CSV table of C-alpha atoms in Angstrom, one decimal:
chain,number,residue,atom,x,y,z
Q,1,MET,CA,0.0,0.0,0.0
Q,2,VAL,CA,1.3,3.5,-0.9
Q,3,GLY,CA,2.9,5.2,2.1
Q,4,ASP,CA,3.8,2.0,4.0
Q,5,ILE,CA,7.4,1.3,4.7
Q,6,ARG,CA,8.4,-2.1,3.2
Q,7,LYS,CA,10.0,-4.1,6.0
Q,8,VAL,CA,13.3,-5.4,4.9
Q,9,SER,CA,16.8,-5.7,6.2
Q,10,ALA,CA,18.0,-2.7,8.3
Q,11,MET,CA,21.2,-2.8,6.3
Q,12,MET,CA,19.4,-1.8,3.2
Q,13,LYS,CA,19.4,1.9,2.1
Q,14,ARG,CA,16.3,4.0,2.8
Q,15,ILE,CA,14.5,5.4,-0.2
Q,16,LEU,CA,11.8,8.1,0.0
Q,17,ALA,CA,9.8,8.8,-3.2
Q,18,ILE,CA,7.9,12.1,-3.3
Q,19,ASP,CA,5.4,12.4,-6.2
Q,20,ASP,CA,1.8,13.7,-6.4
Q,21,ASN,CA,0.8,10.7,-8.6
Q,22,PRO,CA,-0.1,7.6,-6.5
Q,23,LEU,CA,0.5,5.3,-9.5
Q,24,VAL,CA,4.1,6.5,-9.9
Q,25,LEU,CA,4.7,5.9,-6.2
Q,26,GLU,CA,3.2,2.4,-6.5
Q,27,LEU,CA,5.5,1.6,-9.4
Q,28,ILE,CA,8.5,2.8,-7.5
Q,29,GLY,CA,7.6,0.8,-4.5
Q,30,GLU,CA,7.2,-2.4,-6.5
Q,31,ALA,CA,10.4,-1.8,-8.5
Q,32,LEU,CA,12.6,-1.1,-5.5
Q,33,GLY,CA,10.9,-2.7,-2.5
Q,34,GLU,CA,12.9,-6.0,-2.6
Q,35,GLU,CA,16.2,-4.2,-2.4
Q,36,PHE,CA,15.5,-1.1,-0.4
Q,37,GLN,CA,13.4,0.2,2.4
Q,38,VAL,CA,10.9,2.4,0.6
Q,39,ASP,CA,8.5,5.0,1.9
Q,40,THR,CA,6.4,7.5,-0.1
Q,41,ALA,CA,4.8,10.9,0.1
Q,42,GLU,CA,2.3,12.6,-2.1
Q,43,THR,CA,3.1,16.3,-1.2
Q,44,GLY,CA,6.1,18.4,-0.6
Q,45,ALA,CA,5.0,19.0,3.0
Q,46,GLU,CA,4.6,15.3,3.7
Q,47,GLY,CA,7.9,14.6,2.0
Q,48,MET,CA,9.7,17.1,4.2
Q,49,GLU,CA,8.2,15.6,7.4
Q,50,LYS,CA,9.3,12.1,6.3
Q,51,CYS,CA,12.8,13.4,5.5
Q,52,ASP,CA,13.0,14.0,9.3
Q,53,SER,CA,11.2,11.0,10.6
Q,54,PHE,CA,12.3,8.4,8.0
Q,55,ALA,CA,15.8,9.8,7.5
Q,56,PRO,CA,16.2,8.5,3.9
Q,57,ASP,CA,19.6,7.9,2.3
Q,58,LEU,CA,18.1,8.7,-1.1
Q,59,VAL,CA,15.1,10.8,-2.2
Q,60,LEU,CA,13.3,10.4,-5.5
Q,61,LEU,CA,11.7,13.9,-6.0
Q,62,ASP,CA,9.2,15.1,-8.5
Q,63,VAL,CA,10.2,18.7,-9.3
Q,64,GLY,CA,6.7,19.5,-10.4
Q,65,LEU,CA,4.8,19.1,-7.1
Q,66,PRO,CA,1.8,21.4,-6.9
Q,67,ASP,CA,2.3,22.5,-3.3
Q,68,ALA,CA,6.1,23.2,-3.3
Q,69,ASN,CA,8.9,24.5,-5.4
Q,70,GLY,CA,10.9,21.4,-6.4
Q,71,LEU,CA,14.2,23.3,-6.8
Q,72,ASP,CA,13.9,24.8,-3.3
Q,73,LEU,CA,13.2,21.3,-2.0
Q,74,VAL,CA,16.3,20.0,-3.7
Q,75,GLU,CA,18.4,22.6,-2.1
Q,76,THR,CA,17.0,21.8,1.4
Q,77,ILE,CA,17.0,18.0,1.1
Q,78,GLN,CA,20.5,17.5,-0.4
Q,79,THR,CA,22.1,18.8,2.7
Q,80,LYS,CA,21.1,15.5,4.4
Q,81,SER,CA,20.1,13.0,1.7
Q,82,MET,CA,21.1,12.3,-1.9
Q,83,VAL,CA,18.5,13.5,-4.4
Q,84,ILE,CA,17.4,12.1,-7.7
Q,85,VAL,CA,14.9,14.4,-9.4
Q,86,MET,CA,12.0,13.1,-11.6
Q,87,THR,CA,10.6,15.2,-14.3
Q,88,ALA,CA,8.4,15.2,-17.4
Q,89,ASN,CA,10.1,15.2,-20.8
Q,90,SER,CA,9.1,18.9,-21.2
Q,91,SER,CA,11.0,20.1,-18.1
Q,92,VAL,CA,14.4,18.6,-18.5
Q,93,GLU,CA,15.9,22.1,-18.1
Q,94,GLY,CA,14.4,22.2,-14.6
Q,95,ALA,CA,16.1,18.9,-13.9
Q,96,VAL,CA,19.5,20.2,-15.0
Q,97,GLU,CA,19.0,23.3,-12.8
Q,98,ALA,CA,18.2,20.9,-9.9
Q,99,MET,CA,21.5,19.2,-10.5
Q,100,ARG,CA,23.2,22.5,-10.3
Q,101,LYS,CA,21.6,22.9,-6.8
Q,102,GLY,CA,23.0,19.6,-5.6
Q,103,ALA,CA,20.8,16.7,-7.1
Q,104,PHE,CA,22.8,13.6,-7.9
Q,105,HIS,CA,21.0,12.9,-11.2
Q,106,TYR,CA,17.5,13.0,-12.9
Q,107,LEU,CA,15.0,10.7,-14.5
Q,108,THR,CA,12.4,11.5,-17.1
Q,109,LYS,CA,8.9,10.1,-16.7
Q,110,PRO,CA,7.7,7.6,-17.6
Q,111,THR,CA,10.8,5.8,-16.5
Q,112,PRO,CA,11.6,2.2,-17.5
Q,113,VAL,CA,11.9,0.0,-14.4
Q,114,ASP,CA,15.4,-1.2,-15.4
Q,115,ALA,CA,16.6,2.4,-15.8
Q,116,LEU,CA,15.1,3.3,-12.4
Q,117,ARG,CA,16.7,0.3,-10.6
Q,118,SER,CA,20.1,0.9,-12.3
Q,119,LEU,CA,20.3,4.6,-11.3
Q,120,VAL,CA,19.1,4.0,-7.7
Q,121,ARG,CA,21.6,1.2,-7.3
Q,122,ARG,CA,24.4,3.4,-8.5
Q,123,ALA,CA,23.3,6.2,-6.2
Q,124,SER,CA,23.1,3.8,-3.3
Q,125,GLU,CA,26.7,2.7,-4.0
Q,126,VAL,CA,27.8,6.3,-3.9
Q,127,VAL,CA,25.9,6.8,-0.6
Q,128,GLU,CA,27.6,3.8,0.9
Q,129,LEU,CA,31.1,4.9,-0.3
Q,130,ARG,CA,30.6,8.4,1.2
Q,131,ARG,CA,29.5,6.8,4.5
Q,132,GLN,CA,32.6,4.6,4.6
Q,133,ASN,CA,34.9,7.4,3.7
Q,134,LYS,CA,33.3,9.6,6.4
Q,135,GLU,CA,33.7,6.9,9.0
Q,136,LEU,CA,37.3,6.2,8.0
Q,137,ARG,CA,38.2,9.9,8.1
Q,138,ARG,CA,36.6,10.2,11.6
Q,139,ARG,CA,38.5,7.2,12.9
Q,140,VAL,CA,41.8,8.3,11.4
Q,141,THR,CA,41.4,11.9,12.7
Q,142,GLN,CA,40.4,10.6,16.1
Q,143,GLN,CA,43.4,8.3,16.4
Q,144,PHE,CA,46.1,10.2,14.6
Q,145,GLY,CA,45.0,13.8,13.8
Q,146,GLU,CA,47.4,16.3,15.4
Q,147,ASP,CA,45.1,19.1,14.5
Q,148,ALA,CA,42.0,17.5,15.8
Q,149,ILE,CA,39.4,19.9,17.0
Q,150,ILE,CA,39.1,19.4,20.8
Q,151,GLY,CA,36.0,20.1,22.9
Q,152,LYS,CA,33.4,18.5,25.1
Q,153,SER,CA,31.6,21.7,26.0
Q,154,ARG,CA,28.0,22.2,24.8
Q,155,ALA,CA,29.1,25.1,22.7
Q,156,MET,CA,31.7,23.1,20.8
Q,157,GLN,CA,29.4,20.1,20.4
Q,158,ALA,CA,26.9,22.4,18.7
Q,159,VAL,CA,29.7,23.5,16.3
Q,160,PHE,CA,30.6,19.8,15.6
Q,161,GLU,CA,27.0,19.0,14.8
Q,162,THR,CA,26.7,21.9,12.4
Q,163,VAL,CA,30.0,20.9,10.7
Q,164,GLU,CA,28.8,17.3,10.3
Q,165,MET,CA,25.4,18.4,8.8
Q,166,VAL,CA,26.9,20.9,6.4
Q,167,ALA,CA,30.0,19.0,5.3
Q,168,GLU,CA,28.4,16.9,2.6
Q,169,SER,CA,26.4,19.8,1.1
Q,170,SER,CA,27.9,22.4,-1.2
Q,171,SER,CA,26.4,25.3,0.8
Q,172,THR,CA,28.5,28.5,1.5
Q,173,VAL,CA,29.6,28.6,5.1
Q,174,LEU,CA,30.5,31.7,7.2
Q,175,ILE,CA,32.7,30.9,10.3
Q,176,GLN,CA,32.9,33.7,12.9
Q,177,GLY,CA,35.0,33.8,16.0
Q,178,ASP,CA,37.9,35.5,17.7
Q,179,THR,CA,41.4,35.2,16.5
Q,180,GLY,CA,43.0,31.9,17.6
Q,181,THR,CA,39.7,30.0,18.1
Q,182,GLY,CA,40.4,27.5,15.3
Q,183,LYS,CA,38.3,28.8,12.5
Q,184,GLU,CA,40.6,27.5,9.8
Q,185,LEU,CA,40.5,24.0,11.4
Q,186,ILE,CA,36.7,24.1,11.3
Q,187,ALA,CA,36.9,25.1,7.6
Q,188,LEU,CA,39.3,22.2,6.9
Q,189,ALA,CA,37.0,19.8,8.8
Q,190,ILE,CA,34.1,20.9,6.5
Q,191,HIS,CA,36.3,20.3,3.4
Q,192,GLN,CA,37.6,16.9,4.6
Q,193,GLY,CA,34.1,15.8,5.6
Q,194,GLY,CA,32.6,16.6,2.2
Q,195,THR,CA,32.2,14.6,-0.9
Q,196,THR,CA,35.5,15.7,-2.5
Q,197,PRO,CA,38.0,15.6,0.4
Q,198,GLU,CA,40.7,14.7,-2.1
Q,199,GLY,CA,40.0,18.0,-4.0
Q,200,PRO,CA,42.1,21.1,-3.3
Q,201,PHE,CA,41.7,23.2,-0.2
Q,202,ILE,CA,42.8,26.7,-1.1
Q,203,LYS,CA,43.3,29.4,1.5
Q,204,VAL,CA,43.3,33.1,0.7
Q,205,ASN,CA,44.1,35.7,3.4
Q,206,CYS,CA,42.0,38.7,2.4
Q,207,ALA,CA,43.8,41.0,4.9
Q,208,ALA,CA,47.3,40.3,3.6
Q,209,LEU,CA,47.1,42.0,0.2
Q,210,PRO,CA,46.0,45.4,-1.1
Q,211,SER,CA,42.8,45.2,-3.1
Q,212,GLU,CA,44.4,45.4,-6.5
Q,213,LEU,CA,46.7,42.5,-5.8
Q,214,LEU,CA,43.9,40.5,-4.0
Q,215,GLU,CA,41.7,40.8,-7.1
Q,216,SER,CA,44.4,39.2,-9.3
Q,217,GLU,CA,45.0,36.6,-6.6
Q,218,LEU,CA,41.3,35.6,-6.4
Q,219,PHE,CA,40.3,35.8,-10.1
Q,220,GLY,CA,43.6,35.6,-12.0
Q,221,HIS,CA,44.5,37.7,-15.0
Q,222,GLU,CA,45.4,37.4,-18.7
Q,223,LYS,CA,48.7,38.3,-20.2
Q,224,GLY,CA,49.0,42.0,-20.7
Q,225,ALA,CA,46.0,42.8,-18.5
Q,226,PHE,CA,48.2,45.4,-16.6
Q,227,THR,CA,51.8,46.5,-16.3
Q,228,GLY,CA,53.8,43.5,-15.2
Q,229,ALA,CA,51.3,40.9,-16.3
Q,230,ASP,CA,53.7,39.1,-18.6
Q,231,ARG,CA,51.8,35.8,-18.5
Q,232,ARG,CA,48.3,34.4,-17.8
Q,233,MET,CA,47.8,33.6,-14.1
Q,234,ILE,CA,45.1,31.3,-12.8
Q,235,GLY,CA,43.4,32.7,-9.7
Q,236,LYS,CA,42.6,30.9,-6.5
Q,237,PHE,CA,38.9,30.3,-7.4
Q,238,GLU,CA,40.1,28.4,-10.5
Q,239,ALA,CA,42.7,26.6,-8.4
Q,240,ALA,CA,40.0,25.5,-6.0
Q,241,ASP,CA,37.9,23.8,-8.7
Q,242,GLY,CA,36.7,20.5,-7.5
Q,243,GLY,CA,37.4,21.4,-3.8
Q,244,SER,CA,37.0,24.3,-1.4
Q,245,ILE,CA,38.2,27.9,-1.2
Q,246,LEU,CA,38.7,29.5,2.2
Q,247,LEU,CA,38.4,33.3,2.2
Q,248,ASP,CA,40.1,34.1,5.5
Q,249,GLU,CA,39.2,37.5,7.2
Q,250,ILE,CA,36.5,38.3,4.6
Q,251,SER,CA,35.6,41.4,6.5
Q,252,GLU,CA,38.8,43.0,5.2
Q,253,ILE,CA,37.9,42.8,1.5
Q,254,ALA,CA,37.6,46.2,-0.2
Q,255,SER,CA,34.2,47.4,-1.4
Q,256,SER,CA,35.3,47.3,-5.0
Q,257,LEU,CA,36.0,43.6,-4.7
Q,258,GLN,CA,32.8,42.8,-2.7
Q,259,ALA,CA,30.7,43.4,-5.9
Q,260,LYS,CA,32.8,40.9,-7.9
Q,261,LEU,CA,32.7,38.3,-5.2
Q,262,LEU,CA,28.9,38.7,-5.0
Q,263,ARG,CA,28.7,37.9,-8.7
Q,264,VAL,CA,30.8,34.7,-8.1
Q,265,LEU,CA,28.5,33.6,-5.3
Q,266,GLN,CA,25.3,34.4,-7.3
Q,267,GLU,CA,26.2,33.3,-10.8
Q,268,ARG,CA,29.1,30.9,-10.0
Q,269,GLU,CA,31.1,32.6,-12.8
Q,270,PHE,CA,33.6,35.4,-13.3
Q,271,TYR,CA,36.1,36.8,-15.8
Q,272,ARG,CA,39.9,36.9,-15.2
Q,273,ILE,CA,41.2,40.5,-15.2
Q,274,GLY,CA,41.6,41.5,-18.8
Q,275,GLY,CA,39.8,38.3,-20.0
Q,276,THR,CA,36.7,37.8,-22.1
Q,277,ASN,CA,36.1,34.1,-21.4
Q,278,VAL,CA,33.7,33.2,-18.6
Q,279,VAL,CA,35.3,31.0,-15.9
Q,280,ARG,CA,32.9,28.7,-13.9
Q,281,PRO,CA,34.6,27.3,-10.9
Q,282,ARG,CA,33.0,24.3,-9.1
Q,283,CYS,CA,34.1,24.8,-5.5
Q,284,ARG,CA,32.6,25.3,-2.1
Q,285,VAL,CA,33.1,28.8,-0.6
Q,286,ILE,CA,34.0,29.0,3.1
Q,287,ALA,CA,34.6,32.5,4.7
Q,288,THR,CA,36.0,33.4,8.1
Q,289,THR,CA,36.1,36.6,10.1
Q,290,ASN,CA,37.1,37.7,13.5
Q,291,ARG,CA,34.7,40.7,13.4
Q,292,PRO,CA,30.9,40.7,13.8
Q,293,LEU,CA,30.1,40.9,10.1
Q,294,LYS,CA,26.5,42.0,10.7
Q,295,GLN,CA,27.8,45.0,12.5
Q,296,GLU,CA,30.1,45.8,9.6
Q,297,VAL,CA,27.0,45.7,7.4
Q,298,GLU,CA,25.2,48.1,9.8
Q,299,ARG,CA,28.0,50.6,9.7
Q,300,GLY,CA,28.2,50.5,5.9
Q,301,ALA,CA,31.6,48.8,5.6
Q,302,PHE,CA,30.3,45.5,4.1
Q,303,ARG,CA,27.6,44.9,1.5
Q,304,GLU,CA,24.4,43.5,2.9
Q,305,ASP,CA,23.6,41.4,-0.1
Q,306,LEU,CA,27.1,39.8,0.0
Q,307,TYR,CA,26.7,39.2,3.8
Q,308,TYR,CA,23.5,37.2,3.1
Q,309,ARG,CA,25.1,35.2,0.3
Q,310,LEU,CA,28.0,34.3,2.6
Q,311,ASN,CA,25.8,33.6,5.7
Q,312,VAL,CA,24.0,30.6,4.3
Q,313,VAL,CA,25.3,28.4,7.0
Q,314,PRO,CA,26.7,30.4,9.9
Q,315,ILE,CA,29.0,28.9,12.5
Q,316,VAL,CA,30.2,30.8,15.5
Q,317,VAL,CA,33.3,29.4,17.2
Q,318,PRO,CA,33.2,30.2,20.9
Q,319,ALA,CA,36.1,32.0,22.6
Q,320,LEU,CA,38.2,29.7,24.9
Q,321,ARG,CA,37.2,31.8,27.9
Q,322,ASN,CA,33.6,30.8,27.2
Q,323,ARG,CA,34.3,27.1,27.3
Q,324,PRO,CA,36.7,26.6,30.3
Q,325,SER,CA,35.7,22.9,30.5
Q,326,ASP,CA,37.7,22.3,27.3
Q,327,ILE,CA,40.9,23.8,28.6
Q,328,PRO,CA,42.1,20.6,30.4
Q,329,LEU,CA,41.4,18.5,27.3
Q,330,LEU,CA,43.4,21.0,25.2
Q,331,ILE,CA,46.3,21.0,27.7
Q,332,ASP,CA,46.4,17.2,27.6
Q,333,HIS,CA,46.2,17.2,23.8
Q,334,PHE,CA,49.0,19.7,23.3
Q,335,LEU,CA,51.2,18.1,26.0
Q,336,ARG,CA,51.0,14.7,24.2
Q,337,ARG,CA,51.8,16.3,20.9
Q,338,PHE,CA,54.8,18.4,22.0
Q,339,ASN,CA,56.2,15.7,24.4
Q,340,GLY,CA,56.1,13.3,21.5
Q,341,ASP,CA,57.8,15.8,19.1
Q,342,MET,CA,60.6,16.6,21.6
Q,343,GLY,CA,61.0,13.2,23.3
Q,344,LYS,CA,60.0,14.6,26.7
Q,345,ASN,CA,57.6,13.7,29.4
Q,346,VAL,CA,56.6,17.1,30.8
Q,347,GLU,CA,53.5,17.2,33.0
Q,348,LEU,CA,51.5,20.1,34.7
Q,349,THR,CA,50.4,19.9,38.3
Q,350,GLU,CA,46.7,19.9,39.1
Q,351,ASP,CA,46.9,23.4,40.6
Q,352,VAL,CA,48.6,24.7,37.4
Q,353,ILE,CA,45.8,23.2,35.2
Q,354,ALA,CA,43.2,24.8,37.6
Q,355,TYR,CA,45.1,28.2,37.3
Q,356,LEU,CA,45.3,28.0,33.5
Q,357,THR,CA,41.6,27.2,33.3
Q,358,GLU,CA,40.8,30.5,35.0
Q,359,LEU,CA,42.9,32.7,32.7
Q,360,PRO,CA,41.1,34.8,30.0
Q,361,TRP,CA,43.3,33.5,27.1
Q,362,ARG,CA,42.7,36.5,24.9
Q,363,GLY,CA,44.6,34.7,22.1
Q,364,ASN,CA,42.4,31.6,22.6
Q,365,VAL,CA,43.5,28.1,21.6
Q,366,ARG,CA,46.5,29.4,19.7
Q,367,GLU,CA,47.8,31.2,22.8
Q,368,LEU,CA,47.3,28.1,25.0
Q,369,GLU,CA,49.0,26.0,22.4
Q,370,ASN,CA,52.0,28.4,22.3
Q,371,PHE,CA,52.2,28.3,26.1
Q,372,ILE,CA,52.2,24.5,26.3
Q,373,GLU,CA,54.9,24.3,23.6
Q,374,ARG,CA,57.0,26.9,25.5
Q,375,ALA,CA,56.5,24.9,28.7
Q,376,VAL,CA,57.7,21.7,27.2
Q,377,VAL,CA,60.7,23.4,25.5
Q,378,MET,CA,61.8,25.4,28.5
Q,379,SER,CA,61.0,23.0,31.4
Q,380,ARG,CA,64.2,21.8,33.2
Q,381,ASN,CA,62.4,18.8,34.7
Q,382,ASN,CA,59.3,16.9,33.9
Q,383,LEU,CA,56.9,18.9,36.2
Q,384,VAL,CA,55.6,22.4,35.8
Q,385,SER,CA,54.2,23.9,39.0
Q,386,LEU,CA,52.8,27.3,40.0
Q,387,ALA,CA,56.2,28.3,41.3
Q,388,ASN,CA,57.7,27.9,37.8
Q,389,SER,CA,58.5,31.1,36.0
Q,390,LEU,CA,57.0,29.7,32.9
Q,391,ILE,CA,53.5,30.2,34.2
Q,392,PRO,CA,51.8,33.2,32.4
Q,393,GLU,CA,50.6,36.1,34.4
Q,394,GLU,CA,47.8,38.5,33.8
Q,395,GLU,CA,48.6,41.2,31.2
Q,396,PRO,CA,49.8,44.6,32.4
Q,397,SER,CA,47.1,47.2,33.1
Q,398,ILE,CA,46.9,50.4,31.2
Q,399,GLU,CA,48.6,52.2,34.1
Q,400,GLU,CA,51.8,50.4,33.3
Q,401,LEU,CA,51.9,51.7,29.7
Q,402,PRO,CA,54.3,54.7,29.1
Q,403,PHE,CA,51.7,57.4,28.8
Q,404,LYS,CA,52.3,60.8,30.4
Q,405,VAL,CA,50.7,64.2,30.6
Q,406,GLY,CA,51.7,66.3,27.6
Q,407,MET,CA,51.6,63.5,25.0
Q,408,THR,CA,49.3,64.2,22.0
Q,409,VAL,CA,46.5,61.8,21.2
Q,410,ARG,CA,48.5,60.8,18.1
Q,411,GLU,CA,51.6,60.0,20.1
Q,412,ALA,CA,49.5,58.0,22.6
Q,413,GLU,CA,47.8,56.1,19.8
Q,414,ARG,CA,51.2,55.3,18.2
Q,415,THR,CA,52.6,54.1,21.5
Q,416,LEU,CA,49.6,51.9,22.2
Q,417,ILE,CA,49.7,50.4,18.7
Q,418,LEU,CA,53.4,49.6,18.8
Q,419,ARG,CA,53.1,48.2,22.3
Q,420,THR,CA,50.3,46.0,21.2
Q,421,LEU,CA,52.3,44.8,18.2
Q,422,ASP,CA,55.2,44.0,20.5
Q,423,GLU,CA,52.9,42.0,22.9
Q,424,THR,CA,51.6,40.0,20.0
Q,425,ASP,CA,55.0,39.3,18.3
Q,426,TRP,CA,53.9,41.6,15.5
Q,427,ASN,CA,50.9,39.5,14.6
Q,428,ARG,CA,48.8,42.1,12.8
Q,429,THR,CA,45.6,40.1,12.9
Q,430,LYS,CA,45.7,39.6,16.6
Q,431,ALA,CA,46.9,43.2,17.3
Q,432,ALA,CA,44.1,44.7,15.2
Q,433,GLU,CA,41.5,42.6,17.1
Q,434,ILE,CA,42.9,43.7,20.5
Q,435,LEU,CA,42.9,47.4,19.3
Q,436,GLY,CA,39.4,47.1,17.9
Q,437,ILE,CA,40.5,48.3,14.4
Q,438,SER,CA,40.6,46.7,11.0
Q,439,ILE,CA,43.8,45.2,9.6
Q,440,ARG,CA,43.6,47.7,6.8
Q,441,THR,CA,43.6,50.6,9.3
Q,442,LEU,CA,46.5,49.1,11.2
Q,443,ARG,CA,48.5,48.6,7.9
Q,444,ASN,CA,47.8,52.3,6.9
Q,445,LYS,CA,48.9,53.6,10.3
Q,446,LEU,CA,52.1,51.5,10.2
Q,447,HIS,CA,52.8,53.0,6.8
Q,448,ASP,CA,52.4,56.5,8.2
Q,449,TYR,CA,54.7,55.7,11.2
Q,450,ARG,CA,57.4,54.3,8.8
Q,451,GLU,CA,57.3,57.5,6.7
Q,452,GLU,CA,57.9,59.5,9.9
Q,453,ASP,CA,60.6,57.2,11.3
Q,454,ALA,CA,62.5,55.0,8.8
Q,455,SER,CA,64.2,53.2,11.6
Q,456,LEU,CA,60.8,51.6,12.6
Q,457,VAL,CA,61.4,48.1,11.2
Q,458,PRO,CA,59.4,45.1,12.4
Q,459,PRO,CA,61.1,41.9,13.5
Q,460,PRO,CA,62.0,39.4,10.7
Q,461,GLY,CA,59.3,37.1,11.7
Q,462,GLU,CA,56.5,39.7,11.4
Q,463,ARG,CA,53.2,37.9,10.8
Q,464,ARG,CA,50.3,39.4,8.9
């Protein structure tokens, strides 16, 4: 009977057929019922309910449902289940559009039973292969991954759940969080958990380059496009074809580039600088920022339409100070890593771990990691206690900074900026976050300071 789940082995893949024609559903049930668990729905609304309750591995979806937009359903369902769309001969274009939105394949109605079985079997094999790959990656990362994302707190578990749900889709992801919270690791986990983990994972630091260089870096250029363009250069979007591109610190991208990036996200196409041929990259876009992007929109520094294109799946990575229960786990993880690397057996006393758990860790996980590495390197014995000079102290208060009556605001600002850069080992990203300014603003101020004082040279290891 239509709508009944056919009771077969629990190992069989679950198939949900959504079509407003009961005869079509009956045919699908008879054709697939011996090999698969089959359930059916006659409306889009019923189908969406059963996507939650039945949790199908594969959905056969009629894109011409009277109560729902089939293309919208494809976009929603494909984040959890593989989709094969069914269409009348006259609407093949709609089926092709559905595949652009994430459908695995399409069938035209009426469909020969053999063709239906063949395609569903092939899709089922792909589903199983993805499941096996996902499990293998999980086990390998759990056992061997040095850069595993650590966290048992409720906040981090919510992040893990979102990563798992979004990984196998092609949706754009916006990861927000303070510097040092592990945004890049989250992005890498999404890429590795997706359907093309073997594809390229291309990272672009949007804050590291001026806008004119960043445009060429992202989109490439043709020979002769500008002075110095003596050969064609492939941009990062093209290099990421078949994989993922990470746009790090997206809030720093200039307004002139925001419009071009919006076109890429909307149309999935662009032109190289100086080019006339359309380039259509097939890659997932992941963006990160350490600034509240919604606030950047409200103050007019970031395009609202681009924000919504990026914010399809938002992930907010909590600061370490907001998940203190994870600190002992991270300490243990980093101790095992650095002890193994250096052939040592350094441990921290319980009171040290308790003390470290109470610190604010403004540099987040990265700061904690650096401290543990330093403790392992510098420890003269195998035990670090509170009496040890390696233990970090609270940062100095503003009274300890060399401000004095008679200084101009500009001089005080210069002093504060340079002192902050010293405290962060000239890590511009971290310094800008502490100062509450953009990296672009910090870069411009440093340029001004160097014009005033040519002796102002950053350390060789200056980080951007």
